[in-house]
Amino acid sequence: MAATDPLLQPFRLKHLDLRNRFLSTAHEPAYTEDGMPKARYRLYHAEKAKGGIALTMIGGSAVVAPDSPPAFGNILLYKDEVVRWLRELADDVHAHGAAVMIQLTHLGRRTSWSKADWLPVVAPSAIREPAHRAFPKAVEDWDIARIIQSYADAAERCRDGGMDGIEIECYGHLADQFWSPATNRRDDEYGGSLDNRMRFSAEVVRAIRTRIGGDFILGLRMVCDEDWEKGLSREEGMTIAQRFAASGDIDFVNVIRGHIETDEALSHVVPGMGARSAPHLDFAGEVRAATRVPVFHAARIQDVATARHAVASGKLDMVGMTRAHIADPHIALKVAEGREDDIRPCVGMGYCIDRIYFGGEALCIHNPATGREDAMPHVVAPSPGPRRKVVVVGAGPAGLEAARVASARGHGVVLFEAASEAGGQIRLAAHLGRRREIIGIVDWRVAQCEKHGVGFRYNLYAESEDVLAEHPDLVFIATGGLPNLAFLDAGTELVTTSWDILSGAAKPGESVLLFDDNGADAGLTIAEFLAESGSRLEIATPERTLAPDVGGTNYPPYFKSLARHNAVISINLRLESVTRAGNRLAATLVNPYDKSRHLRQVDQVVVEHGTMPLDELYFTLKPGSRNRGEVDYAALVADRPQEVVRNPAGLFTLYRIGDAIASRNIHAAIYDALRLAKDI
Ligand SMILES: Cc1cc2nc3c(=O)[nH]c(=O)nc-3n(C[C@H](O)[C@H](O)[C@H](O)COP(=O)(O)O)c2cc1C
Ligand code: SF4
């Protein structure tokens, strides 16, 4: 297959030979240090090059001017020092056979004035973007001249930094803010007719071309249809693409459909879990047919079969699998080696993108090596030491990861699980139909474990004797937790946990009060499940907003469901107690600000308050272990192997991981496991 696989066919872009059709489109992982793409940034992209990708586009819109301050760690292309860092990165990526380009932009109104140099945010017209919430100033003539110059200067730095090409970001940013009738209300030569609205971007493209010459590769990542009654129509978008293509100034179009002025809108451009596969692929194919320039595109093309179809059917020249490469940077290599089933799937969780909007760096929910390439392996190497016996208790994400890594190291692994299937809390979460894809995190690990000979023992609630009977050298306790109800003053026996509902142990009531003091996906998952089941739902949260830990691309589908089912959302209320009221329940909620008490009578009170660790087995085994359960945090953080010995007579080393320590998330659980197991 490899020889004829459409995905593995080379592609010639102008003078540049791309070794296959795999592309990672621009995405800002916020790995910059001082605005520069230093070691972490470089290693992240080099890993994809090692994994066989043809082209990686760096810089989620690297910014060209100080009045476009980073929205989330963007590269500062207006500084000369960037050239050196680009050069190092380009050399590293090239050394592994891939090409590297960079996306540049002026963010326009899509940023904030209270950052970096505190310059006013600018836009074609003084219209606020709801997502970033800055009130912009309408650009003046001297702004336009200055910004065009900045684009050309930045493009020159990219060329000098050894990039193979550049791409101008034209969706939701300054260039296309001029195109869109929704954001351009000008009455000068930059507003009104399509010619006028295109003037700024055309001047930018001309200025760049004049500066970098005709040979350098230049493309547009452009919206060709804002899919918005107020916005750029499909006809106008196509016309813009055709005009740029006909100008001969651009070498490719990277197609976007949709707009991004709200989180809800963005969730369709970067579609996540539960969204249709490749929703804009056919449209991208239409742009290709209409422009006759090479076309790139990415939007939820997550699996190799869909990617193959995109190329084979002539819709795309280069197929963007951006989050798919965040989850697994070695896709091309695995395809070429006939190991497609080894590809760690992107499950569309959106943890990567949502984190950057919270000021964090992009991390994959189930690949803790991404962005940590200096310390964490994407490929687990066999241990050079003796083969050891490893017992893992609990087949949730932490336990499965420990078993996967330990077995890939070549050790003999037994995995005890009390339930009849692996997955723990992930399996519960997968009961919400829209998010069932999350089970991919479990399925991939089970398959990898089976491949490496892990012995699964299901339906066994492991006691210490079961563990010791295996004569282990190492024991991982990944027993997870149980729903936490300890906070209630009264009525723990009357409430229903989110687990009861999701597992089917309890049926959703007719009228339900859901108390969500988790604030993350678990709370909204049970909320949507109840709403979709037909319960009349009120969600009470002690926070000042619902689900503060659920990010921008994830909350819109939940909120859509809650709105559709008229769920009532009550903030600033903490559940204090639950009592019986005839055949119903009476819940007392307290407002922490004025201490007022609020009573609700409902059929069912459902609680989501995280978990309490299930740690009995750990504490039973602890005295007999060599390390007495201790982890050397200094060594852990510095990426050195664990060497704690507190009880030389102990026959095994004991680690507790995941929610068996404390209620956290999937990434934390898997990272616990990887960083301890990778060195054994
Ligand atoms: C962490 C993250 C940051 C992103 N930042 C940008 C960006 O700065 N510019 C851009 O054009 N697209 C950005 N994107 C969108 C991606 O380029 C891509 O269009 C999107 O992830 C959909 O493709 P996929 O389904 O293959 O991941 C970002 C995506 C992610 C995951
Ligand atoms: S966090 Fe989710 S969406 Fe992002 S790469 Fe990982 S699996 Fe994919």
XYZ file of C-alpha atoms and ligand atoms in Angstrom:
719
model
C 0.000 0.000 0.000
C 2.769 2.448 0.997
C 4.046 2.831 -2.567
C 0.624 3.771 -3.908
C -0.875 5.433 -0.854
C -2.090 8.867 -1.981
C -0.986 10.283 1.355
C 2.582 9.219 0.798
C 2.960 10.705 -2.661
C 5.343 13.672 -2.844
C 4.021 17.082 -3.768
C 5.895 19.849 -5.524
C 4.971 23.316 -4.263
C 6.636 25.831 -6.558
C 10.292 24.756 -6.202
C 9.791 22.905 -2.904
C 9.570 19.118 -2.796
C 7.305 17.941 -0.014
C 7.818 14.275 0.795
C 4.166 13.412 1.366
C 0.777 15.056 1.938
C 0.815 15.401 5.723
C 0.660 18.946 7.018
C 0.452 20.458 10.470
C -1.251 23.845 10.081
C -0.282 26.847 12.159
C -1.263 26.643 15.785
C 0.225 28.588 18.611
C 1.241 26.121 21.302
C 2.406 29.006 23.508
C 5.799 27.346 23.918
C 7.638 30.600 23.257
C 10.099 31.970 25.789
C 10.286 35.785 25.763
C 8.321 35.667 22.524
C 10.999 33.562 20.830
C 10.698 30.009 19.478
C 13.505 28.541 21.566
C 14.320 24.929 22.479
C 10.860 23.771 23.523
C 9.270 25.158 20.366
C 12.008 23.701 18.186
C 11.885 20.219 19.718
C 8.118 20.131 19.367
C 8.264 20.761 15.619
C 11.372 18.618 15.122
C 9.463 15.672 16.614
C 6.881 15.911 13.824
C 9.706 16.043 11.309
C 11.177 12.893 12.863
C 7.726 11.359 12.610
C 7.733 11.828 8.859
C 5.507 14.854 8.317
C 6.113 16.740 5.060
C 5.383 20.278 6.177
C 4.963 21.886 9.542
C 3.653 25.425 9.760
C 4.973 27.122 12.867
C 3.786 30.186 14.697
C 0.145 30.280 15.367
C 0.118 33.636 13.709
C 3.451 35.081 14.704
C 2.823 38.769 15.206
C 4.329 41.439 12.974
C 3.901 44.583 15.084
C 3.838 45.655 18.741
C 0.230 46.839 18.476
C -0.663 43.203 17.773
C 0.446 41.874 21.151
C 0.366 38.101 21.617
C -3.059 36.749 22.420
C -1.336 33.572 23.700
C 2.442 33.385 23.564
C 2.753 34.206 19.864
C 6.205 34.623 18.310
C 7.301 38.266 18.104
C 8.298 38.694 14.483
C 8.889 42.411 14.918
C 12.119 41.698 16.794
C 15.343 41.080 14.873
C 16.525 38.502 17.414
C 13.829 36.127 16.127
C 15.920 35.335 13.039
C 18.445 33.328 15.039
C 15.757 31.198 16.716
C 13.911 30.612 13.458
C 17.166 29.512 11.892
C 17.855 26.944 14.631
C 14.347 25.599 14.364
C 14.438 25.432 10.566
C 17.796 23.626 10.624
C 16.490 21.036 13.065
C 13.292 20.384 11.102
C 15.197 20.255 7.802
C 17.691 17.801 9.297
C 14.779 15.394 9.701
C 13.594 15.815 6.137
C 10.569 18.073 6.602
C 9.809 21.561 5.346
C 8.846 24.362 7.695
C 6.878 27.513 7.062
C 5.500 30.170 9.344
C 2.194 31.941 9.655
C 2.305 35.667 10.277
C -0.327 38.134 11.176
C -1.518 41.348 12.616
C -4.282 40.327 15.010
C -6.239 43.548 14.621
C -9.041 43.529 17.170
C -8.449 39.886 18.135
C -6.148 40.650 21.059
C -5.986 42.866 24.085
C -4.571 46.349 24.782
C -3.556 45.536 28.342
C -0.558 43.473 27.291
C 3.060 44.003 26.251
C 3.462 47.665 25.231
C -0.071 48.816 26.099
C -0.765 50.130 22.631
C -4.347 50.620 21.484
C -5.844 47.696 19.623
C -6.728 48.548 16.023
C -9.338 47.309 13.564
C -10.818 48.545 10.297
C -13.742 49.938 12.303
C -14.261 50.443 16.014
C -16.236 47.225 16.513
C -15.433 45.012 19.453
C -14.712 41.312 19.035
C -16.809 39.487 21.648
C -14.192 36.781 22.214
C -11.236 39.021 23.104
C -13.353 41.942 24.266
C -11.020 44.825 23.365
C -12.666 48.007 22.132
C -10.511 48.833 19.105
C -9.665 52.095 17.429
C -10.377 52.379 13.694
C -7.031 52.333 11.869
C -5.812 55.625 10.450
C -3.788 56.149 7.270
C -0.502 56.175 9.175
C -1.448 52.897 10.916
C -2.055 51.254 7.570
C 1.281 52.358 6.164
C 3.092 51.312 9.346
C 1.443 47.878 9.504
C 2.078 47.086 5.836
C 5.728 47.925 6.426
C 5.731 45.634 9.504
C 4.396 42.728 7.429
C 7.183 43.165 4.894
C 9.848 43.471 7.611
C 8.543 40.350 9.344
C 8.433 38.390 6.086
C 12.048 39.292 5.462
C 13.026 38.027 8.936
C 11.215 34.749 8.206
C 13.086 34.331 4.951
C 16.385 35.148 6.678
C 15.494 32.666 9.406
C 15.517 29.825 6.880
C 11.777 29.279 6.605
C 10.603 27.541 3.431
C 7.704 29.907 3.071
C 5.157 32.052 4.837
C 1.427 32.162 5.166
C -0.620 35.229 6.017
C -3.429 34.644 8.476
C -6.660 35.975 6.961
C -9.481 34.744 9.157
C -10.605 36.738 12.135
C -7.447 38.863 11.983
C -6.703 42.299 10.586
C -6.335 41.357 6.914
C -9.784 39.811 6.630
C -11.337 42.137 9.196
C -11.073 44.498 6.212
C -12.794 41.963 3.937
C -15.763 41.278 6.158
C -18.797 43.562 6.085
C -19.285 42.588 9.729
C -16.101 44.325 10.798
C -15.473 46.898 8.074
C -17.834 49.886 8.054
C -15.324 52.331 6.578
C -16.303 54.922 4.038
C -12.809 55.590 2.687
C -10.897 53.691 -0.006
C -10.513 50.710 2.417
C -14.258 50.157 2.908
C -17.414 49.653 0.902
C -16.870 47.791 -2.370
C -15.061 44.448 -2.448
C -12.168 46.132 -4.264
C -11.872 48.585 -1.415
C -12.191 45.929 1.284
C -9.456 43.889 -0.449
C -7.129 46.878 -0.758
C -5.312 46.436 2.565
C -4.586 42.705 2.091
C -3.569 43.268 -1.529
C -1.155 45.992 -0.421
C 0.253 43.668 2.250
C 0.786 40.866 -0.254
C 2.415 43.256 -2.764
C 4.686 44.748 -0.111
C 5.790 41.300 1.011
C 6.390 40.120 -2.538
C 8.384 43.232 -3.334
C 10.518 42.646 -0.269
C 11.110 38.885 -0.448
C 11.024 38.430 -4.207
C 9.021 36.168 -6.454
C 10.787 32.913 -5.575
C 9.887 32.712 -1.929
C 6.728 30.726 -1.131
C 3.820 32.847 0.026
C 0.318 31.638 0.775
C -2.872 32.800 2.403
C -4.700 31.016 5.172
C -7.975 32.617 4.277
C -11.641 32.495 5.024
C -13.486 31.830 1.785
C -16.944 31.921 3.390
C -17.645 33.303 6.836
C -20.885 31.290 6.975
C -22.488 34.232 8.750
C -25.345 36.409 7.551
C -23.467 39.562 8.653
C -20.139 38.384 7.310
C -18.229 37.597 4.149
C -20.388 35.610 1.749
C -19.273 32.517 -0.060
C -19.400 34.411 -3.383
C -17.194 37.244 -2.143
C -14.830 34.843 -0.378
C -14.395 32.756 -3.517
C -13.851 35.916 -5.540
C -11.090 37.052 -3.193
C -9.396 33.663 -3.459
C -9.682 33.705 -7.234
C -8.314 37.235 -7.517
C -5.288 36.464 -5.374
C -4.708 33.233 -7.287
C -4.931 35.077 -10.596
C -2.525 37.775 -9.386
C 0.267 35.216 -9.372
C 1.444 36.622 -6.051
C 0.414 33.641 -3.951
C 1.459 30.014 -4.129
C -1.245 28.314 -2.120
C -4.530 28.849 -0.377
C -5.157 27.281 3.011
C -8.944 27.185 3.169
C -11.028 28.248 6.163
C -14.796 28.233 6.348
C -16.567 30.023 9.198
C -15.778 32.931 11.472
C -14.272 33.159 14.915
C -15.604 36.259 16.596
C -17.225 34.221 19.377
C -16.241 30.975 21.084
C -19.330 29.394 19.577
C -18.240 30.393 16.078
C -14.666 29.232 16.687
C -15.963 25.829 17.762
C -17.131 25.283 14.156
C -13.796 26.312 12.617
C -11.864 24.115 15.043
C -14.562 21.453 15.523
C -14.159 19.169 18.477
C -15.555 15.990 19.937
C -18.990 15.124 18.630
C -18.718 17.353 15.558
C -18.956 15.886 12.084
C -15.732 14.583 10.556
C -14.121 16.939 8.009
C -17.112 19.318 7.856
C -15.497 21.789 5.444
C -13.570 19.375 3.243
C -15.958 19.480 0.289
C -15.923 23.255 0.396
C -12.116 23.260 0.353
C -12.323 21.061 -2.742
C -14.579 23.649 -4.370
C -12.016 26.361 -3.654
C -9.342 24.189 -5.219
C -11.444 23.733 -8.336
C -12.224 27.463 -8.532
C -8.700 28.798 -7.959
C -6.443 26.162 -9.482
C -3.736 26.860 -6.933
C -2.506 24.255 -4.451
C -4.973 23.967 -1.612
C -4.322 23.120 2.035
C -7.030 22.617 4.623
C -7.507 21.388 8.177
C -10.666 20.967 10.214
C -11.258 17.703 12.029
C -9.570 15.427 9.547
C -8.455 13.183 12.362
C -8.088 9.759 10.892
C -5.898 8.513 8.104
C -8.797 7.156 6.046
C -10.442 10.586 5.823
C -7.102 12.202 5.040
C -6.492 9.664 2.306
C -9.914 10.367 0.829
C -9.192 14.126 0.900
C -6.134 13.674 -1.285
C -7.358 10.794 -3.449
C -10.555 12.632 -4.341
C -8.598 15.697 -5.430
C -10.073 17.994 -2.806
C -6.746 18.851 -1.194
C -3.106 18.932 -2.124
C -1.852 19.008 1.457
C -4.029 17.634 4.207
C -3.879 19.334 7.560
C -4.035 16.993 10.538
C -3.054 19.456 13.156
C -4.468 18.198 16.434
C -3.941 14.670 15.134
C -0.194 15.461 15.141
C -0.421 17.014 18.597
C -1.771 13.660 19.745
C 0.729 11.680 17.676
C 3.586 13.398 15.848
C 4.595 10.154 14.120
C 1.565 9.613 11.904
C 3.359 9.587 8.545
C 5.982 7.143 9.757
C 3.365 4.780 11.119
C 1.403 4.925 7.861
C 4.548 4.263 5.852
C 5.405 1.303 8.076
C 1.908 -0.157 7.859
C 1.288 0.548 11.547
C -1.803 2.725 11.306
C -3.332 0.982 14.294
C -0.446 2.254 16.447
C -1.443 5.870 15.840
C -2.526 7.507 19.066
C -5.891 8.985 18.100
C -6.847 12.598 18.533
C -10.179 12.304 20.297
C -11.114 15.943 19.712
C -11.076 16.830 23.381
C -9.776 20.349 22.666
C -7.662 20.418 25.818
C -4.756 21.601 23.641
C -6.428 24.707 22.260
C -8.513 25.521 25.310
C -5.451 25.691 27.525
C -3.856 28.490 25.529
C -6.922 30.657 26.108
C -6.456 30.094 29.844
C -2.871 31.351 29.540
C -1.364 27.865 29.627
C 0.610 26.029 26.989
C -0.951 23.564 24.553
C -0.954 20.075 26.024
C -2.659 17.001 24.674
C -5.140 15.435 27.055
C -3.586 12.005 26.517
C -0.106 12.578 25.215
C 2.006 14.156 27.942
C 5.136 13.927 25.765
C 3.837 16.646 23.433
C 5.496 19.925 24.319
C 7.813 18.078 26.705
C 10.032 16.513 24.069
C 13.172 17.338 26.069
C 12.155 14.901 28.801
C 9.194 12.717 27.823
C 9.403 10.082 25.081
C 6.898 9.805 22.244
C 8.337 6.374 21.596
C 9.010 4.291 24.695
C 12.338 2.496 24.330
C 12.957 -0.998 25.754
C 14.695 -0.953 29.114
C 18.412 -1.781 29.030
C 18.059 -3.281 32.518
C 16.623 -6.604 33.718
C 13.041 -7.607 32.953
C 10.914 -6.825 35.978
C 7.524 -7.867 37.249
C 5.078 -4.985 37.410
C 1.619 -5.055 38.962
C -0.805 -2.281 38.146
C -4.053 -1.988 40.060
C -6.806 -0.119 38.240
C -7.400 0.171 34.501
C -8.399 3.817 34.270
C -6.199 6.219 32.305
C -3.383 6.233 34.900
C -3.223 2.466 35.262
C -3.499 1.817 31.539
C -0.688 4.276 30.841
C 1.524 2.713 33.497
C 0.851 -0.721 32.011
C 1.428 0.519 28.456
C 4.742 2.157 29.253
C 6.023 -0.593 31.543
C 5.190 -3.257 28.972
C 6.778 -1.250 26.161
C 9.900 -1.128 28.329
C 9.849 -4.910 28.094
C 8.646 -5.703 31.614
C 6.090 -8.345 32.531
C 2.890 -6.553 33.490
C -0.283 -7.720 35.211
C -3.200 -5.298 35.389
C -5.996 -5.853 37.925
C -9.342 -4.164 37.331
C -12.401 -4.447 39.554
C -14.836 -3.773 36.701
C -15.467 -5.975 33.704
C -13.921 -3.449 31.324
C -11.090 -0.932 31.329
C -11.635 2.809 31.342
C -12.674 3.979 34.819
C -14.128 7.476 34.781
C -13.484 7.822 31.035
C -15.897 4.992 30.377
C -18.496 6.800 32.463
C -17.939 10.065 30.576
C -18.353 8.201 27.279
C -21.979 7.528 28.184
C -22.774 11.025 26.986
C -23.322 10.133 23.320
C -21.896 13.376 21.938
C -18.607 12.723 23.713
C -18.357 8.971 23.256
C -15.177 9.453 21.234
C -13.320 10.003 24.517
C -13.204 6.222 24.827
C -10.425 6.320 22.204
C -8.061 7.212 25.053
C -8.880 3.861 26.637
C -9.175 1.746 23.502
C -5.776 2.819 22.171
C -4.099 1.976 25.466
C -5.828 -1.384 25.820
C -4.733 -2.303 22.279
C -1.145 -1.185 22.962
C -1.085 -3.133 26.228
C -2.408 -6.240 24.529
C 0.249 -5.891 21.872
C 2.915 -5.831 24.559
C 1.538 -8.814 26.426
C -0.038 -7.161 29.455
C -2.089 -9.681 31.429
C -5.513 -8.170 32.107
C -7.410 -9.536 35.131
C -10.891 -8.070 35.062
C -13.617 -8.429 37.687
C -11.014 -8.639 40.417
C -11.096 -6.205 43.304
C -7.430 -6.607 44.170
C -6.434 -7.042 47.796
C -2.842 -6.914 49.015
C -2.590 -10.728 48.850
C -3.475 -10.667 45.146
C -0.740 -8.142 44.507
C 1.895 -9.899 46.614
C 1.080 -13.274 45.042
C 2.516 -11.895 41.797
C 5.901 -11.260 43.494
C 6.150 -7.809 41.944
C 9.240 -5.634 41.676
C 7.014 -2.615 41.129
C 3.432 -1.839 42.021
C 1.386 1.025 40.610
C -1.762 1.840 42.543
C -4.145 3.471 40.096
C -7.365 2.692 41.904
C -8.910 6.098 41.224
C -11.520 7.481 43.568
C -15.157 7.481 44.518
C -17.606 10.381 44.264
C -16.945 12.907 46.991
C -19.971 13.751 49.123
C -18.069 14.604 52.277
C -18.814 18.318 51.960
C -22.542 17.921 52.730
C -23.762 18.831 56.233
C -26.654 16.357 55.897
C -28.267 14.119 53.332
C -25.373 12.211 51.724
C -27.606 9.112 51.663
C -30.305 11.019 49.771
C -28.277 12.448 46.915
C -27.463 10.757 43.636
C -23.934 10.962 42.271
C -23.109 11.805 38.690
C -21.632 8.296 38.449
C -24.962 6.713 39.436
C -26.625 8.501 36.544
C -23.945 7.984 33.911
C -23.501 4.301 34.734
C -27.245 3.684 34.560
C -27.437 2.665 38.234
C -29.965 5.490 38.802
C -32.493 6.879 36.346
C -32.588 10.650 35.826
C -35.431 12.196 37.827
C -38.185 14.363 36.426
C -37.055 17.490 38.214
C -33.380 17.546 39.109
C -31.116 19.896 40.985
C -27.527 19.315 39.855
C -24.911 20.726 42.191
C -21.700 21.150 40.233
C -18.766 22.021 42.409
C -16.285 20.483 40.007
C -16.261 23.243 37.418
C -14.731 21.069 34.707
C -15.987 18.696 32.003
C -17.374 16.217 34.530
C -19.977 18.745 35.674
C -21.100 19.744 32.206
C -21.100 16.134 31.030
C -23.635 15.129 33.659
C -25.566 18.361 33.051
C -25.912 17.649 29.335
C -26.723 13.999 30.015
C -29.558 14.988 32.373
C -30.851 17.689 30.030
C -30.816 15.324 27.066
C -32.596 12.665 29.163
C -35.540 15.005 29.575
C -35.043 16.053 33.197
C -36.268 19.499 34.195
C -32.874 20.740 35.266
C -31.455 23.426 37.503
C -27.680 23.574 37.817
C -26.363 25.257 40.935
C -22.712 26.224 41.178
C -20.823 28.012 43.932
C -18.699 29.689 41.233
C -19.418 33.107 39.725
C -19.782 31.440 36.338
C -20.744 27.948 35.261
C -17.899 25.514 34.594
C -14.955 27.914 34.868
C -12.480 25.185 33.906
C -14.127 24.270 30.594
C -12.446 26.068 27.719
C -13.608 28.086 24.746
C -13.978 25.380 22.104
C -15.614 22.933 24.510
C -18.300 24.774 26.394
C -20.414 25.930 23.384
C -21.861 22.486 22.555
C -22.695 21.860 26.216
C -24.313 25.290 26.544
C -26.230 24.724 23.335
C -27.765 21.582 24.775
C -28.564 23.273 28.101
C -30.188 26.202 26.298
C -32.206 23.862 24.069
C -33.601 22.127 27.141
C -34.220 25.340 29.112
C -31.896 24.329 31.927
C -31.762 26.936 34.681
C -28.271 28.024 35.744
C -27.879 29.441 39.246
C -24.488 30.830 40.220
C -23.082 31.692 43.659
C -24.936 28.911 45.456
C -23.361 26.181 47.550
C -25.311 23.042 48.444
C -25.411 22.693 52.207
C -27.805 19.855 52.956
C -30.556 17.643 51.576
C -33.543 16.345 53.528
C -36.712 14.439 52.714
C -39.877 16.396 51.907
C -42.637 13.817 51.490
C -41.700 11.779 48.437
C -39.472 14.575 47.197
C -36.184 16.087 48.366
C -35.541 19.509 49.853
C -32.154 21.014 49.088
C -30.737 23.972 50.994
C -28.387 26.208 49.027
C -26.401 29.055 50.553
C -25.213 32.220 48.846
C -21.712 32.811 50.244
C -21.921 36.589 49.761
C -25.032 37.507 51.733
C -25.351 34.132 53.518
C -28.939 33.878 52.306
C -30.507 30.407 52.187
C -32.452 29.163 49.163
C -34.696 26.106 49.223
C -35.505 23.838 46.295
C -37.922 20.900 46.206
C -37.044 18.390 43.513
C -37.269 14.697 42.697
C -33.546 14.202 42.613
C -30.402 16.002 43.764
C -27.363 15.044 41.702
C -23.909 15.967 42.949
C -20.634 16.377 41.066
C -17.871 17.289 43.483
C -14.880 15.340 42.183
C -13.652 12.176 43.848
C -12.086 11.058 47.095
C -9.123 8.752 46.547
C -9.621 5.047 46.837
C -6.329 4.467 48.610
C -6.842 1.621 51.064
C -4.741 -0.844 49.094
C -1.940 1.688 48.769
C -1.787 2.260 52.504
C -1.915 -1.491 53.181
C 1.027 -2.114 50.872
C 3.012 0.960 51.871
C 4.825 -0.416 54.971
C 6.159 -3.404 53.046
C 7.439 -1.438 50.064
C 11.060 -0.397 49.512
C 10.283 3.285 49.099
C 7.314 3.323 51.506
C 5.399 4.946 48.657
C 7.698 7.966 48.526
C 8.390 9.790 45.283
C 11.495 11.956 45.024
C 9.863 15.070 43.582
C 13.195 16.771 42.846
C 14.189 13.805 40.700
C 10.744 13.598 39.133
C 10.750 17.238 38.089
C 14.359 17.113 36.910
C 13.600 13.982 34.892
C 15.926 11.705 36.857
C 15.036 8.089 37.749
C 13.585 7.386 41.183
C 16.008 5.917 43.698
C 14.207 6.243 47.026
C 14.887 3.401 49.472
C 13.338 3.826 52.902
C 12.928 0.177 53.714
C 15.780 -1.959 52.308
C 13.926 -5.120 53.310
C 11.002 -4.211 51.062
C 10.618 -6.421 48.026
C 8.862 -3.993 45.715
C 8.678 -0.289 44.888
C 5.266 1.281 45.289
C 3.772 4.214 43.407
C 0.349 5.812 43.690
C -0.839 7.607 40.554
C -3.864 9.415 39.108
C -6.997 10.078 41.134
C -5.869 7.529 43.715
C -3.795 10.484 44.951
C -6.362 13.271 44.495
C -9.138 14.221 42.108
C -7.502 15.716 38.991
C -7.860 15.221 35.242
C -6.928 12.694 32.551
C -3.743 14.495 31.573
C -2.504 14.568 35.172
C -3.251 10.869 35.598
C -1.452 9.853 32.406
C 1.488 12.166 33.075
C 1.878 10.694 36.599
C 2.149 7.273 35.015
C 4.438 8.165 32.114
C 7.010 10.004 34.117
C 7.367 7.243 36.680
C 7.120 4.291 34.310
C 9.385 5.560 31.528
C 12.520 5.010 33.642
C 11.797 1.572 35.111
C -3.505 24.941 20.188
C -4.030 25.454 18.876
C -3.745 26.756 18.484
C -4.174 27.232 17.244
N -3.779 28.467 16.836
C -3.979 28.822 15.539
C -3.410 29.993 14.999
O -2.758 30.759 15.706
N -3.601 30.268 13.677
C -4.311 29.446 12.875
O -4.468 29.722 11.695
N -4.912 28.339 13.381
C -4.740 28.001 14.660
N -5.261 26.830 15.132
C -6.147 26.035 14.252
C -5.396 24.928 13.534
O -4.463 25.415 12.622
C -6.384 24.053 12.777
O -7.056 24.823 11.837
C -7.401 23.414 13.700
O -6.760 22.779 14.759
C -8.297 22.442 12.937
O -7.535 21.444 12.358
P -7.387 19.972 13.012
O -8.769 19.441 13.158
O -6.559 19.206 12.039
O -6.727 20.158 14.322
C -4.922 26.383 16.392
C -5.225 25.095 16.810
C -4.798 24.616 18.032
C -5.138 23.220 18.419
S -6.103 17.492 23.504
Fe -7.718 16.424 22.448
S -8.033 17.645 20.600
Fe -6.057 18.224 21.406
S -4.656 16.853 20.357
Fe -5.128 15.874 22.283
S -6.793 14.498 21.800
Fe -6.665 15.962 20.110
